[in-house]
Tab-separated table of C-alpha atoms and ligand atoms in Angstrom:
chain	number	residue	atom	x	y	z
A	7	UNK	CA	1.426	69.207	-72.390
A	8	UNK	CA	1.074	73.099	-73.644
A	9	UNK	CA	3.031	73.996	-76.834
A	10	UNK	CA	2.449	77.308	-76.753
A	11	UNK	CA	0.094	80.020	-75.534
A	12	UNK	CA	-2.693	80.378	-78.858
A	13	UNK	CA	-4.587	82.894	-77.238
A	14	UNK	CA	-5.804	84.941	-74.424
A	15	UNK	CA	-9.322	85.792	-74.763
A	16	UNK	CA	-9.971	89.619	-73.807
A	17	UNK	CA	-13.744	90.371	-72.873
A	18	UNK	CA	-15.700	93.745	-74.437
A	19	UNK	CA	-18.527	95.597	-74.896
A	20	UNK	CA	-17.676	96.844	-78.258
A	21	UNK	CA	-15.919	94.568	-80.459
A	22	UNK	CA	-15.526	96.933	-82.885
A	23	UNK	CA	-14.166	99.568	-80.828
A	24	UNK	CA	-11.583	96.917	-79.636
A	25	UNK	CA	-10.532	95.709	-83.075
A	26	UNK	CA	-9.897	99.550	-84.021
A	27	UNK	CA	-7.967	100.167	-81.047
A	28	UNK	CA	-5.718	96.699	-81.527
A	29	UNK	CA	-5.302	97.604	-84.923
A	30	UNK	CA	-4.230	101.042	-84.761
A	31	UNK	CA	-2.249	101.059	-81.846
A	32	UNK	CA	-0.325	97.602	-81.939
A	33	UNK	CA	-0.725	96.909	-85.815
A	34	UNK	CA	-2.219	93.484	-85.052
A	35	UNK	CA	-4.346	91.942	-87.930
A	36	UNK	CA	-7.678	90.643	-87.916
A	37	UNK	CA	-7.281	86.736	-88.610
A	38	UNK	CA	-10.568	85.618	-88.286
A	39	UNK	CA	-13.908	86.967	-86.927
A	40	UNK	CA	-16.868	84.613	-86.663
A	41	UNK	CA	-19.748	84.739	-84.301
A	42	UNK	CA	-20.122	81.505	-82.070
A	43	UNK	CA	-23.661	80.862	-80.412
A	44	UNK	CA	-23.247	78.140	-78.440
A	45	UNK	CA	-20.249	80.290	-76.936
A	46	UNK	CA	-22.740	83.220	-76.949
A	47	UNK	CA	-20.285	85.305	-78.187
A	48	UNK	CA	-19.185	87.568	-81.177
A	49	UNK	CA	-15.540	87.345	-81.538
A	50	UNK	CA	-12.080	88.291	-83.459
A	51	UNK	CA	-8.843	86.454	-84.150
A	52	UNK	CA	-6.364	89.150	-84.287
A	53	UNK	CA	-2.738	87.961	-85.173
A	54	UNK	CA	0.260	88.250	-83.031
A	55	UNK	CA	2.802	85.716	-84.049
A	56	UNK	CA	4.101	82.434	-85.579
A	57	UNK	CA	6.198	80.515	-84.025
A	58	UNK	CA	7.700	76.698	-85.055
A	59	UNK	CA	4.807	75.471	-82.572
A	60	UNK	CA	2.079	77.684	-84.123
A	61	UNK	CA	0.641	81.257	-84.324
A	62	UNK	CA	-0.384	83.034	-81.495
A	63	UNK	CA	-3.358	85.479	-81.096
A	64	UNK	CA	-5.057	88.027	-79.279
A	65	UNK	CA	-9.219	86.744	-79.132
A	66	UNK	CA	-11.227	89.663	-78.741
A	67	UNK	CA	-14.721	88.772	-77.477
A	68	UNK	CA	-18.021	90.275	-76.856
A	69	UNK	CA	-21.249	88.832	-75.591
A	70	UNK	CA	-24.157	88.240	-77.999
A	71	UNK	CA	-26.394	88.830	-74.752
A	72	UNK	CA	-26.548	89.362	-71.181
A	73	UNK	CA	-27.085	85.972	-69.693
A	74	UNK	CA	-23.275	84.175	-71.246
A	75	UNK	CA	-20.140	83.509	-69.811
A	76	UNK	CA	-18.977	86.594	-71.072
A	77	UNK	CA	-21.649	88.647	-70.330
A	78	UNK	CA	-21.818	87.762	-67.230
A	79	UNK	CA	-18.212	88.029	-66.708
A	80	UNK	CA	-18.604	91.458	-68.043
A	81	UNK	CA	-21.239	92.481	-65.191
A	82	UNK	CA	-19.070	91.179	-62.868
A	83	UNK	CA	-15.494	92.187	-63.304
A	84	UNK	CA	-15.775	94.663	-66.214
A	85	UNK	CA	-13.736	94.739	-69.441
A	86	UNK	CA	-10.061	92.622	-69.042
A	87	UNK	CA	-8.385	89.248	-69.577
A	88	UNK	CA	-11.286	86.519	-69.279
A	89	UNK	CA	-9.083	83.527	-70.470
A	90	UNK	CA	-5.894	82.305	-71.646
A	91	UNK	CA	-5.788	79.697	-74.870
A	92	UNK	CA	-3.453	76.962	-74.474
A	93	UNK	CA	-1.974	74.587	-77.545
A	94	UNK	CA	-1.957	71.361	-77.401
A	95	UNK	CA	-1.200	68.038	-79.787
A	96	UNK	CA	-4.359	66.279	-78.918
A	97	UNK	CA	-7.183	68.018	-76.776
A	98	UNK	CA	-8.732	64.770	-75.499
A	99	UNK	CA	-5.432	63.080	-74.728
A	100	UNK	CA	-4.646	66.182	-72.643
A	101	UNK	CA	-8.335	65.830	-71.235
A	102	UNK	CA	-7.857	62.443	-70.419
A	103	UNK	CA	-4.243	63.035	-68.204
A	104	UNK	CA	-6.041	66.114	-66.803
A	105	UNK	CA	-8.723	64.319	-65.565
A	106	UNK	CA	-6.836	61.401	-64.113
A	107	UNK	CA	-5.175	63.957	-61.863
A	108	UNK	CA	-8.541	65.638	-60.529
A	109	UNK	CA	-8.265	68.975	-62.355
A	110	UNK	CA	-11.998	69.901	-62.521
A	111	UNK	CA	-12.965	70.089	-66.033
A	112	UNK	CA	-15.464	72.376	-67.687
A	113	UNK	CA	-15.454	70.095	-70.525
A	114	UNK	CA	-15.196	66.530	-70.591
A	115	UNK	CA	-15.078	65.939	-74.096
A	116	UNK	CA	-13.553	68.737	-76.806
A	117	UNK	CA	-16.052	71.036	-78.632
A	118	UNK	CA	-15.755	73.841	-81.923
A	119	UNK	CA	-13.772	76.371	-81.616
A	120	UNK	CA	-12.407	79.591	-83.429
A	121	UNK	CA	-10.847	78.833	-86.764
A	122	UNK	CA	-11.928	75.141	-86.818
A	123	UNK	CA	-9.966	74.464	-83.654
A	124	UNK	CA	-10.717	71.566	-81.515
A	125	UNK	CA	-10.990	72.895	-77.564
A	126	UNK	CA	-11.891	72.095	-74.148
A	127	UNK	CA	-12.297	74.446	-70.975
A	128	UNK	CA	-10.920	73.633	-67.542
A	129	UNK	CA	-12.605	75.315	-64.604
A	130	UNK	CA	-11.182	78.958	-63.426
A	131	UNK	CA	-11.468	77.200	-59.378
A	132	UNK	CA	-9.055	74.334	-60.729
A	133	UNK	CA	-6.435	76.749	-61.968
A	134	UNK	CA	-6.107	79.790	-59.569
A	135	UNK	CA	-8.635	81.660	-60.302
A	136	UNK	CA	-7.660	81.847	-64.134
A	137	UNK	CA	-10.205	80.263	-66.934
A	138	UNK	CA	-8.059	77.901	-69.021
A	139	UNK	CA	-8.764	76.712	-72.373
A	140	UNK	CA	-7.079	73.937	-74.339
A	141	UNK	CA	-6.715	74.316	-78.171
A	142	UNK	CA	-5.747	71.715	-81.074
A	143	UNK	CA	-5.221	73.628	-83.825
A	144	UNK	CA	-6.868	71.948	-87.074
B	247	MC0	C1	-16.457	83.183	-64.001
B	247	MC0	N1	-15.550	83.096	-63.033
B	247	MC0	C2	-14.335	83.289	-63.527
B	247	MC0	C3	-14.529	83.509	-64.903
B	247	MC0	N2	-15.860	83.435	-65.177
B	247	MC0	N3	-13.122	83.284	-62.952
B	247	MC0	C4	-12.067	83.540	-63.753
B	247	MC0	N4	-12.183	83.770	-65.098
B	247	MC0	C5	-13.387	83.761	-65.695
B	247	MC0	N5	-13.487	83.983	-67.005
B	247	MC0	C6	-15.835	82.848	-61.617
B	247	MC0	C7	-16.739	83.915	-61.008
B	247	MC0	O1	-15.980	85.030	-60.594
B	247	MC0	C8	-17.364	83.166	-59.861
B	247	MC0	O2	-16.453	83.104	-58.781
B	247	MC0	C9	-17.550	81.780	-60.419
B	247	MC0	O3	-16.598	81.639	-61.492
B	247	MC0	C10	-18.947	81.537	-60.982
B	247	MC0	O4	-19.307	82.679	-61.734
B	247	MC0	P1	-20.663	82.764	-62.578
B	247	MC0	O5	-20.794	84.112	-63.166
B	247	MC0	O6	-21.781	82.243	-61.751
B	247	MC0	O7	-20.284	81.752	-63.634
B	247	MC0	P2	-20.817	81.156	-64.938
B	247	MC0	O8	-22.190	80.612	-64.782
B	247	MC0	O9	-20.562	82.048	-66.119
B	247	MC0	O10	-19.781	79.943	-65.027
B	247	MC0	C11	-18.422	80.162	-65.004
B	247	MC0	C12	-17.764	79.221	-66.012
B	247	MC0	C13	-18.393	79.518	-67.366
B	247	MC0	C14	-16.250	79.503	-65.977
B	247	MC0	C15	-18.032	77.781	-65.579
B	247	MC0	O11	-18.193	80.882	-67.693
B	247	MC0	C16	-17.873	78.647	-68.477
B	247	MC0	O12	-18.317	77.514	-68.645
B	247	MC0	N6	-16.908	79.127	-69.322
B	247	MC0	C17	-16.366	78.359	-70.417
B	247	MC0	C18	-16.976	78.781	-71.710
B	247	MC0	C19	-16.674	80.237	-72.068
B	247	MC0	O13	-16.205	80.986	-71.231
B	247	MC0	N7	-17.029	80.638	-73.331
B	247	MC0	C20	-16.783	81.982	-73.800
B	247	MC0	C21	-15.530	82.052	-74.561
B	247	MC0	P3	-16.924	83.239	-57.250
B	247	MC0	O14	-15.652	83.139	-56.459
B	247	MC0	O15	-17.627	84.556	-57.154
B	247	MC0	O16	-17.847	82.067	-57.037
B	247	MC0	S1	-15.724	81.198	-76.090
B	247	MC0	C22	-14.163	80.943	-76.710
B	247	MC0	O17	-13.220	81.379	-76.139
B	247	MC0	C23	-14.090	80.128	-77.982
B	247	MC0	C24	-14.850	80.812	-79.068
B	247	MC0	C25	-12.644	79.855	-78.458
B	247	MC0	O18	-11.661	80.270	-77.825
B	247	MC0	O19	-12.502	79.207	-79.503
């Protein structure tokens, strides 16, 4: 089903700060940065890799308020790894097989995405304790 890890979202306070630091000290480059509000977050693409199945990234995000999934992630476990970004051919035929088996799904149908991707979260209970996202690339 997964053709490669895309991304693993990191959460912040300072996005900034972050894309300095990544920057600087790993010479990653900033692919894309966009602000996403009904993610309620401010976030960066920074690249990490190609690969034959696709690029890889390192998604740098930071809360556009308190009361988000990242925000409140933030008040509750601090600054760290709040996701990991799977690839996949087709998001709602991986939905679809995913849901057949019971996996509890965050989203039962795909939504927008960074960099026009097509995704879909399934829920951090479903998947030890780790927030999954599945991402068809444009
Ligand atoms: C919350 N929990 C997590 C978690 N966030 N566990 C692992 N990883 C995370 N990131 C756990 C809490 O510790 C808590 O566990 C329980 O879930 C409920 O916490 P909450 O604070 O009440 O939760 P809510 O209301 O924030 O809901 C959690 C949920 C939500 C995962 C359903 O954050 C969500 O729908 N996330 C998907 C959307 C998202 O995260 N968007 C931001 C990235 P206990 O054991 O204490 O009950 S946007 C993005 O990434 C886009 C731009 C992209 O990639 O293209």
């Amino acid at each position: 089903m997964f053709t490669r890890i895309d991304h693993v979202g990191i959460a912040c306070h300072d996005l900034e700060e972050k894309i300095a630091f990544y920057t600087s000290t790993f010479g990653l480059t900033v692919a894309a940065r966009e602000t996403q509000p009904g993610q309620g977050v401010h976030e960066a693409m920074l690249h990490v890799a190609d690969a034959p199945a696709g690029s890889s990234y390192v998604q740098l995000l930071q809360p556009i308020h308190d009361d988000t999934a990242v925000g409140r992630f933030l008040a509750r476990h601090g600054e760290g790894i709040h996701h990991v970004g799977y690839g996949v051919d087709d998001v709602e035929a991986a939905l679809g097989i995913l849901a057949a088996s019971g996996v509890r799904l965050i989203d039962d149908r795909p939504r927008h995405g960074s960099m026009g991707a097509s995704i879909a979260f399934l829920h951090p209970k479903a998947v030890g304790g780790v927030l999954t996202e599945l991402v068809q690339a444009p």
